[in-house]
CSV table of C-alpha atoms in Angstrom, one decimal:
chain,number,residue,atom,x,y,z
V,173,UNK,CA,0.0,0.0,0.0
V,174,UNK,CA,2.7,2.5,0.9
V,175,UNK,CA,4.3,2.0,-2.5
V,176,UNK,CA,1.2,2.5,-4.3
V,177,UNK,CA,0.8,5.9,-2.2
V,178,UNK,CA,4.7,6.6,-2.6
V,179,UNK,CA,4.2,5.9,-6.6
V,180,UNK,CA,1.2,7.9,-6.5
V,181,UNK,CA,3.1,11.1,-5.3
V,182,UNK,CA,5.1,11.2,-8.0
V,183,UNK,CA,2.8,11.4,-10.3
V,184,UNK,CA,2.3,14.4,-12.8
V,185,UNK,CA,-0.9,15.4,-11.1
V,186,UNK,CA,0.2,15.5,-7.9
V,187,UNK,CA,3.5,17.2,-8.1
V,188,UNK,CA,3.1,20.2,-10.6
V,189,UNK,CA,0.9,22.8,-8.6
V,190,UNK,CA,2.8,25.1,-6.2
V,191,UNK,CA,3.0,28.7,-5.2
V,192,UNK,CA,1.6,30.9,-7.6
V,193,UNK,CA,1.4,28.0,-10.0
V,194,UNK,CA,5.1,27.3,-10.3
V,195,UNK,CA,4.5,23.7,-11.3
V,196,UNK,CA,2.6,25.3,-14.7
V,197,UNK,CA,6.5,26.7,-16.4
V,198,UNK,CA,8.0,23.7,-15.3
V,199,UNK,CA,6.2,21.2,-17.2
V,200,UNK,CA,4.9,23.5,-19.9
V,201,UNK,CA,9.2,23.5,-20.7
V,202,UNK,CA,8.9,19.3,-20.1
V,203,UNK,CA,6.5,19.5,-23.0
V,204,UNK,CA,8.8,21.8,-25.4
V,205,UNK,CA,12.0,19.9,-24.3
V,206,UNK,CA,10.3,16.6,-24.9
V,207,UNK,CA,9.4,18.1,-28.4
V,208,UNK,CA,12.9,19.0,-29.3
V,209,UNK,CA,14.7,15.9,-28.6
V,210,UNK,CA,11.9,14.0,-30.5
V,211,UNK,CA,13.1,16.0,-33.7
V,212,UNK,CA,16.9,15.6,-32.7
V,213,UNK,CA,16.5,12.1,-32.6
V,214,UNK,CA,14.5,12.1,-36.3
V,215,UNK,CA,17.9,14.5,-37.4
V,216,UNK,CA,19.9,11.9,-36.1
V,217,UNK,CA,18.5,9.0,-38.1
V,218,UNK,CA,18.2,11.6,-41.4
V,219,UNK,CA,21.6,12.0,-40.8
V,220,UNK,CA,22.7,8.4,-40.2
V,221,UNK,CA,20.4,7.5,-43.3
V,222,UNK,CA,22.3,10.2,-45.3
V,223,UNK,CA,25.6,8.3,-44.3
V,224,UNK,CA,24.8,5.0,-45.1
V,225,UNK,CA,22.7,5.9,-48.6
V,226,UNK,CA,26.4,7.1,-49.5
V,227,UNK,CA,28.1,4.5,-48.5
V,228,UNK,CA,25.6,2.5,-50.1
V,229,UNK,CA,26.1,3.6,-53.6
V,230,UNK,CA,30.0,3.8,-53.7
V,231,UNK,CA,29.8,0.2,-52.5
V,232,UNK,CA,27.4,-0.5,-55.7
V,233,UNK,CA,30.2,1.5,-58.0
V,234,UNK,CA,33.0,-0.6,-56.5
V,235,UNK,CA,31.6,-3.4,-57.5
V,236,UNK,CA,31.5,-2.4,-60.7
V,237,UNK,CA,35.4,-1.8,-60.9
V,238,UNK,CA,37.3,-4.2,-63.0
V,239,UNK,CA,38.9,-6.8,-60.5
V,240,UNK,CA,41.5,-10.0,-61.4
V,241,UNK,CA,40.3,-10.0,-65.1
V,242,UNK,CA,43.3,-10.9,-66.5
V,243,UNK,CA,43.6,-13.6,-63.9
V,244,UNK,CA,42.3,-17.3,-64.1
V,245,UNK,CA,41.6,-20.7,-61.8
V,246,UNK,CA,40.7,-20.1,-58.0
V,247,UNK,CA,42.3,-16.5,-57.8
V,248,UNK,CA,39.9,-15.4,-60.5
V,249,UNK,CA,37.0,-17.0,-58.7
V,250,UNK,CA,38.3,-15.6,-55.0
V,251,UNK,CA,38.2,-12.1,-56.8
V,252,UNK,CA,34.7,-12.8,-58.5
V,253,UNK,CA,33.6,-13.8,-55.2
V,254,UNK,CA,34.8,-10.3,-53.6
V,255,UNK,CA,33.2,-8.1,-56.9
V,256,UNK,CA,29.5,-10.6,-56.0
V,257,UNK,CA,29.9,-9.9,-52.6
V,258,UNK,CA,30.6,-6.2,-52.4
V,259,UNK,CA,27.9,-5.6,-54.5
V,260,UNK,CA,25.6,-8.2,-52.3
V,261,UNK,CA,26.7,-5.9,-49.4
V,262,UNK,CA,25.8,-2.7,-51.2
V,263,UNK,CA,22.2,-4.1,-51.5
V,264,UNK,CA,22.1,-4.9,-48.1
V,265,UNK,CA,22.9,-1.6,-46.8
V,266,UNK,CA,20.8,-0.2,-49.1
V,267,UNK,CA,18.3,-2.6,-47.6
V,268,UNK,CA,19.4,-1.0,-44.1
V,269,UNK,CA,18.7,2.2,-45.7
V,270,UNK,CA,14.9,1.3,-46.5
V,271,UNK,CA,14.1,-0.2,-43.2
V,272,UNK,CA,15.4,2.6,-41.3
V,273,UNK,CA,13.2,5.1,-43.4
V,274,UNK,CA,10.4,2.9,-42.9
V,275,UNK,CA,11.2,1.6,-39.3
V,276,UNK,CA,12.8,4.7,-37.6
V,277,UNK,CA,12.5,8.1,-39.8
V,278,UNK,CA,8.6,7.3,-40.3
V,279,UNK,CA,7.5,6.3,-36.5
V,280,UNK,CA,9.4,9.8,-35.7
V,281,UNK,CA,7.5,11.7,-37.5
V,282,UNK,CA,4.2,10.2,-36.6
V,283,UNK,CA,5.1,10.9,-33.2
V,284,UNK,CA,6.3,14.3,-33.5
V,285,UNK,CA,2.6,14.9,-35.2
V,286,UNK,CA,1.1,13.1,-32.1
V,287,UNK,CA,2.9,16.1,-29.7
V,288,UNK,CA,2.0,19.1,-32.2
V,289,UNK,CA,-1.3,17.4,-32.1
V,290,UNK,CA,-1.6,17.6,-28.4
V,291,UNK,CA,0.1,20.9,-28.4
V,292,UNK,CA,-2.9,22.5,-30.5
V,293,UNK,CA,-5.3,20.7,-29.2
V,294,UNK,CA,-4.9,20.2,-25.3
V,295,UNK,CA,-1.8,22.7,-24.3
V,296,UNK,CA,-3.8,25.6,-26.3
V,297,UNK,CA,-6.9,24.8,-24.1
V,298,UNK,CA,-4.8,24.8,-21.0
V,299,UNK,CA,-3.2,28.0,-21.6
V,300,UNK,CA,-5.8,30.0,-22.7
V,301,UNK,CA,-7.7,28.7,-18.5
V,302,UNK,CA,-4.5,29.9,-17.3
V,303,UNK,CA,-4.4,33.1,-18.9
V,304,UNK,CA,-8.0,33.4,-17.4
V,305,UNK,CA,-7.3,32.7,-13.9
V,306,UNK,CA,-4.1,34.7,-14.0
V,307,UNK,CA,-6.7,37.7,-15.1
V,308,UNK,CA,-9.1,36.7,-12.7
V,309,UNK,CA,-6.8,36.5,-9.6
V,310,UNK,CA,-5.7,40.8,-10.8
V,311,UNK,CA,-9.1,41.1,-10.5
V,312,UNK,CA,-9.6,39.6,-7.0
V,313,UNK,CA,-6.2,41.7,-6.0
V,314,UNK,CA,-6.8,44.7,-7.5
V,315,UNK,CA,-10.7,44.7,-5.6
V,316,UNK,CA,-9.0,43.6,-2.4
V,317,UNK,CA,-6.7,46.7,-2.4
V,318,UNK,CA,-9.7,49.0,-3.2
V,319,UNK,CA,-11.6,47.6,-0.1
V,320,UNK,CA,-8.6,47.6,1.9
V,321,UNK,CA,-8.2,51.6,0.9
V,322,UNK,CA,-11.6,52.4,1.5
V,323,UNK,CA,-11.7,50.7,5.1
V,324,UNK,CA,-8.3,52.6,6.4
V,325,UNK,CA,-10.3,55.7,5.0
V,326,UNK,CA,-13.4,54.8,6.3
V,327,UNK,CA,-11.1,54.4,9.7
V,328,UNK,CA,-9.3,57.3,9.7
V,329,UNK,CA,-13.1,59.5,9.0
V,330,UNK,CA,-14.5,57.6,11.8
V,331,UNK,CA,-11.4,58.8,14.3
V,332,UNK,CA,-11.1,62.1,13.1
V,333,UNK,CA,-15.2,62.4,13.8
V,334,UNK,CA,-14.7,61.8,17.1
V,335,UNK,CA,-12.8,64.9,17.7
V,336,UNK,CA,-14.3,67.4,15.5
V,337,UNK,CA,-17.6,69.5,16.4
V,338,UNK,CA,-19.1,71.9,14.4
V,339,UNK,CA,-19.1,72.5,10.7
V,340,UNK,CA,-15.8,70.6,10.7
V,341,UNK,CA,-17.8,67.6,11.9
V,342,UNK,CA,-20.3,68.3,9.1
V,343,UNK,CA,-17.3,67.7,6.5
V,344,UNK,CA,-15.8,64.8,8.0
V,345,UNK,CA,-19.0,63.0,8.2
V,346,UNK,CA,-20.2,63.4,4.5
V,347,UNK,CA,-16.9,62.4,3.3
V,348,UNK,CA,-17.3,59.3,5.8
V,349,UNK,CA,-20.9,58.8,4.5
V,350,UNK,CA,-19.1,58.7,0.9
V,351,UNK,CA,-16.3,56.6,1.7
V,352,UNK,CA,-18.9,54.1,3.1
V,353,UNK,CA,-21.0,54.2,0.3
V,354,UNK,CA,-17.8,53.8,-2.2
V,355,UNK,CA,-16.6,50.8,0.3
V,356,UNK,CA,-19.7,49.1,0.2
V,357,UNK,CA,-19.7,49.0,-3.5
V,358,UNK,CA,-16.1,47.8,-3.8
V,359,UNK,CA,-16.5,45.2,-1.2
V,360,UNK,CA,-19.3,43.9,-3.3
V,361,UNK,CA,-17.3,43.9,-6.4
V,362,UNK,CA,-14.4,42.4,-3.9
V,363,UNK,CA,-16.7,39.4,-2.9
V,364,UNK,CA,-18.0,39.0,-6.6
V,365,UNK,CA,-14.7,38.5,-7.9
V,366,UNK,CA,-13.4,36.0,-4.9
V,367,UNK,CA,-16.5,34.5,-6.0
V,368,UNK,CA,-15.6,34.3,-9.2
V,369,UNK,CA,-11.9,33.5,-8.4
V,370,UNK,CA,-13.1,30.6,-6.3
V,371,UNK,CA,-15.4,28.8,-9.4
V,372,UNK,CA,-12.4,29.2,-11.8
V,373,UNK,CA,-9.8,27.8,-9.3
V,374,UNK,CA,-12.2,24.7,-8.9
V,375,UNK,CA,-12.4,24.4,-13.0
V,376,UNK,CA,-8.7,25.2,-13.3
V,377,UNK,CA,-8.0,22.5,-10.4
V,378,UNK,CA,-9.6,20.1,-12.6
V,379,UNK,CA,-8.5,20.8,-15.9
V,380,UNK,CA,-4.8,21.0,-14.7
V,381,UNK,CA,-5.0,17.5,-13.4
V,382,UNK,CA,-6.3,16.4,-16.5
V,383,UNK,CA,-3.3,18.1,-18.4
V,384,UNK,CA,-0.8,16.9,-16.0
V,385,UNK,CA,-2.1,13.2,-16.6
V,386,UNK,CA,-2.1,13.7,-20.5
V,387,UNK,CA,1.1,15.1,-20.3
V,388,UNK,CA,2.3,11.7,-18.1
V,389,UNK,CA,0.6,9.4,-20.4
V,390,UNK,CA,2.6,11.3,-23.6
V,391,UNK,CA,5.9,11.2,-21.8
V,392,UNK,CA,5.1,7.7,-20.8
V,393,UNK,CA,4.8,6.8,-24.7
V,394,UNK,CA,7.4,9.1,-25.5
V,395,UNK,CA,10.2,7.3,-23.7
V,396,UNK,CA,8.9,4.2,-24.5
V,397,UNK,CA,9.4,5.3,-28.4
V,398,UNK,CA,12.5,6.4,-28.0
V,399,UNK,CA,14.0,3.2,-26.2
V,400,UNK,CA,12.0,0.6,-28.8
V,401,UNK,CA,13.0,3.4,-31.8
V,402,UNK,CA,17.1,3.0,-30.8
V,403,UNK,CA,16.9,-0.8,-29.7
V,404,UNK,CA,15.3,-1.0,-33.5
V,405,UNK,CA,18.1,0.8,-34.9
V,406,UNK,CA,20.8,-1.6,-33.1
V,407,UNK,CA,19.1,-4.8,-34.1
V,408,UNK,CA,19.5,-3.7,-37.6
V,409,UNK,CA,23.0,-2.5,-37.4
V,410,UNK,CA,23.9,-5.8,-36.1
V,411,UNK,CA,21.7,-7.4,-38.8
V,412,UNK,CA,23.4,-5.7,-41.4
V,413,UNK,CA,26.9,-6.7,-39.7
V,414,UNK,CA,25.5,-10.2,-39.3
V,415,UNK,CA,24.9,-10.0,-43.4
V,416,UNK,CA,28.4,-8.2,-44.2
V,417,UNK,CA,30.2,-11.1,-42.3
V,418,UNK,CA,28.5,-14.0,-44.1
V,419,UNK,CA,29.5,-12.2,-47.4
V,420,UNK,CA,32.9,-12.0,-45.7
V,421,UNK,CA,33.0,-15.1,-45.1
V,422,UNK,CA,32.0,-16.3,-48.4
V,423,UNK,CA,35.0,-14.2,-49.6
V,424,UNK,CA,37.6,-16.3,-47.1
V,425,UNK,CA,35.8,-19.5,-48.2
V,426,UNK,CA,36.9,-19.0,-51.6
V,427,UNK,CA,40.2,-17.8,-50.9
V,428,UNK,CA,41.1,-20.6,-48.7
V,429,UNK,CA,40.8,-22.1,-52.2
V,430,UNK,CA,43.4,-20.8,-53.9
V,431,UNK,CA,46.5,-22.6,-53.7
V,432,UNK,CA,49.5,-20.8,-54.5
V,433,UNK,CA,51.4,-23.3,-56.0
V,434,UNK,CA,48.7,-24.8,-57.8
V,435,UNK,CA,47.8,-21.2,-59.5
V,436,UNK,CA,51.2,-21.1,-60.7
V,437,UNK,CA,51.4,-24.7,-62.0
V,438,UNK,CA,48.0,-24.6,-64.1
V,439,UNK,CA,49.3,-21.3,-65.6
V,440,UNK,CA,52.2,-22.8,-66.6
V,441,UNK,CA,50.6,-25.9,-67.7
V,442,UNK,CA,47.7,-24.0,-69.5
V,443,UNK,CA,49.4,-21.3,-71.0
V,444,UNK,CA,53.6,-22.8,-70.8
V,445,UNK,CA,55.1,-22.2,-74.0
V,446,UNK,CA,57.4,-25.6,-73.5
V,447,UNK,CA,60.6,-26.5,-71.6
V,448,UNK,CA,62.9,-26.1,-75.2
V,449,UNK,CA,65.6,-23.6,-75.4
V,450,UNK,CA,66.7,-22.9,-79.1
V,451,UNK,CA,70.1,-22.4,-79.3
V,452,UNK,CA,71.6,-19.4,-80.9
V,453,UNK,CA,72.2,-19.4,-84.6
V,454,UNK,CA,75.8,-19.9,-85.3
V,455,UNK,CA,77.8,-18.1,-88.3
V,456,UNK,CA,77.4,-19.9,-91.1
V,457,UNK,CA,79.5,-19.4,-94.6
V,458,UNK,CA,77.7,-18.0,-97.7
V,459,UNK,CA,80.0,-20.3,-99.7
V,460,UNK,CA,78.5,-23.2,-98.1
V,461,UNK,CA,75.8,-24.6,-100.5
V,462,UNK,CA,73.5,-26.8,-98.5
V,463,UNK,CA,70.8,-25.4,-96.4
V,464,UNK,CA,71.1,-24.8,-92.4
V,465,UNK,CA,69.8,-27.2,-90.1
V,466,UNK,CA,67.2,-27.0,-87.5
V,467,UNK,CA,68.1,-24.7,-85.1
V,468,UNK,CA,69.5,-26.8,-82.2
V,469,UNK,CA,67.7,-27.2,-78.7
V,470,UNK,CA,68.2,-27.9,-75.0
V,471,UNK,CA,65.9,-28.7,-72.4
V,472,UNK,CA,65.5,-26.0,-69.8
V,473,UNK,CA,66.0,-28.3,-66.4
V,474,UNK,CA,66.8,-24.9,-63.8
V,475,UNK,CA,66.6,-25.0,-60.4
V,476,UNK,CA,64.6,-22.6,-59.4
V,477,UNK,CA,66.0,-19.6,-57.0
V,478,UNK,CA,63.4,-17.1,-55.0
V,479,UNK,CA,64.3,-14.2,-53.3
V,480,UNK,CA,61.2,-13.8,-51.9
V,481,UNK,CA,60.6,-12.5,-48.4
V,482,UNK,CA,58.3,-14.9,-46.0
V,483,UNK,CA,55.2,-13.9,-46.4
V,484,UNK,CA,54.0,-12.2,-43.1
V,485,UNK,CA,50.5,-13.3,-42.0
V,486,UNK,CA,48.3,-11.6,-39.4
V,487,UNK,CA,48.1,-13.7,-36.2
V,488,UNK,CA,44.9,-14.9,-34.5
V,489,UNK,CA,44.8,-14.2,-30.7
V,490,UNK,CA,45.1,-17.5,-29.1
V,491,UNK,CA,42.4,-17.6,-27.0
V,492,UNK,CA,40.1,-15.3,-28.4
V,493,UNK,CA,38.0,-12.8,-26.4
V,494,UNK,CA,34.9,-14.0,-24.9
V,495,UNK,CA,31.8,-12.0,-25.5
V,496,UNK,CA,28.9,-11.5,-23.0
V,497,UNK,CA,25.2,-10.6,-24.8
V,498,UNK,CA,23.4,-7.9,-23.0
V,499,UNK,CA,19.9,-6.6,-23.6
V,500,UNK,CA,16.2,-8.6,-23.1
V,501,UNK,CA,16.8,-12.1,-22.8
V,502,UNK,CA,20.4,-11.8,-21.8
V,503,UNK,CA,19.5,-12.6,-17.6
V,504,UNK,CA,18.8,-16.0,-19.0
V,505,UNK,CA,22.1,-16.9,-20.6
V,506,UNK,CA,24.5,-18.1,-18.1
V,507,UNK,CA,28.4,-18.0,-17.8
V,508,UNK,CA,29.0,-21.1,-19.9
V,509,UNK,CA,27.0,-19.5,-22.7
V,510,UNK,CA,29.7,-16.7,-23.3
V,511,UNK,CA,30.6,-16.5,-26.8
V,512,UNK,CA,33.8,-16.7,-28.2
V,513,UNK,CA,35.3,-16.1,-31.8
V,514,UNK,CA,37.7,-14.3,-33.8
V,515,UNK,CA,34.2,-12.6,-35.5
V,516,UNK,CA,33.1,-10.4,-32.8
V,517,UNK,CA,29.8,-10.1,-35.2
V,518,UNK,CA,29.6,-13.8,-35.2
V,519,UNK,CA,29.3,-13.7,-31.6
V,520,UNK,CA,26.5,-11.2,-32.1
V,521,UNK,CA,24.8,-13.5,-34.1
V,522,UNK,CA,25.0,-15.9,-31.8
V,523,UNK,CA,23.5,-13.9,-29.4
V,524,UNK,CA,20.5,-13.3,-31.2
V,525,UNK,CA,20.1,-17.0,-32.2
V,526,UNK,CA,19.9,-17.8,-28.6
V,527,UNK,CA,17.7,-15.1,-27.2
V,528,UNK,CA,15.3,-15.8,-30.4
């Protein structure tokens, strides 16, 4: 019960009145602020969007470069493989590029309509009661000084009648008899508008809480947005990293393929133009009458001599890094369902598998 009442005190309605309606400003700037990162957050995706609709289309003229075409066997296939799957990647982020339109730009909007929408409709109303009681309490005030002027008047006439005699007397009592009459009439108009005061503090009363809980329901919905909006935006980042390391992994399939020596061999094989080496012609008399021979030929039998450096390769970390998911789902994965791999985003696949 206590949490319920502790819960209950926190709420909009109960914790934006004040003096002199202090609590009004305050959330009336909640409102605008709440406004203004709703359309930061919409700049952001247009932005990000922007950023990745580049990238997308100088991935798709990449893969339109000329790559390896003078090349043949596995090599030519590896580099095949790396044109198909840059340009399979450039679809994909251009993919990226439609969902978040649809997904995250789009769902923005709408909700920025939904707070102008409330704005016009509901925050207009609200401001134009306030403006109303604001008036109305200068009229209470500005009645309550009057009344409070005529009574020290009507005071001060009565005390100086009580030492005056005479024509003097006379003077002091019909200015008494006027301030009375004038008091009377401003402590009617005093009383109308407390009156008055008091009926439009009871409609303002209610009103206000009805704008404080629409306010609390918006805000609810608006944080909500915004967490679901970027947790959206993440599973498709790591969708489309998910995607660019199966088309990298494609690409490493087929290069595993290609066997240096083996290259080398077919070329020669293929395209050799034979182990013979033709001697040079030797000088030959023009008095000699019958024709030359064949040239003469040896076979080329070389051993063959590289001065080629060692090729260095990049090293794998030997126990690679062990990756622990986060997010909804992640309380159920225990310790021994770490993920490990060279691919961080294979790990992140993983992660997703399992939660799914």
């Amino acid at each position: 019960m206590s949490g319920l009442l502790d819960q209950s005190s926190t709420d909009f309605c109960n914790s934006f009145w004040g003096p002199n309606d202090s609590g009004v400003e305050v959330l009336f700037a909640r409102m605008r602020g709440a406004v203004r990162t709703m359309e930061e957050v919409r700049g952001f995706w247009n932005q990000r969007i922007a950023i990745e609709e580049e990238y997308a289309k100088k991935m798709a003229q990449l893969a339109r470069l000329p790559l390896g075409r003078d090349e043949i066997g596995d090599l030519r296939a590896a580099l095949d493989t790396l044109r198909a799957e840059t340009d399979a990647q450039a679809a994909q982020h251009l993919t990226f590029v439609q969902a978040m339109k649809r997904e995250l730009e789009q769902p923005c909007n709408d909700f920025i309509g939904k707070q102008n929408n409330h704005k016009k409709t509901f925050q207009a109303a609200i401001e134009k009661s306030y403006k109303a009681k604001q008036t109305q309490e200068k009229y209470v005030e500005k009645a309550r000084e009057k009344y409070e002027s005529d009574c020290v008047l009507i005071n001060s006439y009565a005390a100086q009648s009580t030492l005056l005699q005479g024509r003097e007397l006379d003077r002091v009592q019909m200015k008494l008899e006027r301030a009375q009459q004038t008091g009377q009439a401003n402590e009617r108009d005093y009383q109308y508008f407390a009156r008055a005061l008091e009926d439009t503090c009871k409609r303002w009363e209610r009103e206000w809480k009805t704008y404080c809980d629409q306010c609390q329901d918006l805000e609810d919905e608006r944080i909500e947005f915004i967490k679901d909006n970027a947790w959206a935006y993440a599973n498709a980042v790591s969708i489309v990293c998910i995607s660019d390391d199966e088309s990298c992994e494609k690409i490493r399939v087929h290069l595993e393929q290609v066997d240096v020596d083996k290259e080398l061999e077919n070329f020669a094989k293929d395209h050799g133009t034979g182990p013979m080496i033709s001697e040079p012609m030797h000088f030959i008399s023009y008095n000699q009458r019958w024709p030359p021979g064949r040239p003469k030929q040896k076979m080329a039998n070389f051993l063959r001599s590289s001065v080629r450096p060692p090729l260095m390769r990049p090293t794998l970390p030997v126990e690679p890094p062990k990756i622990k998911p986060t997010g909804p789902g992640a309380a159920d994965i225990g310790a021994d369902d770490l993920f490990i791999g060279t691919s961080p985003v294979l790990a992140v696949r993983r992660v997703v598998h399992h939660i799914e």
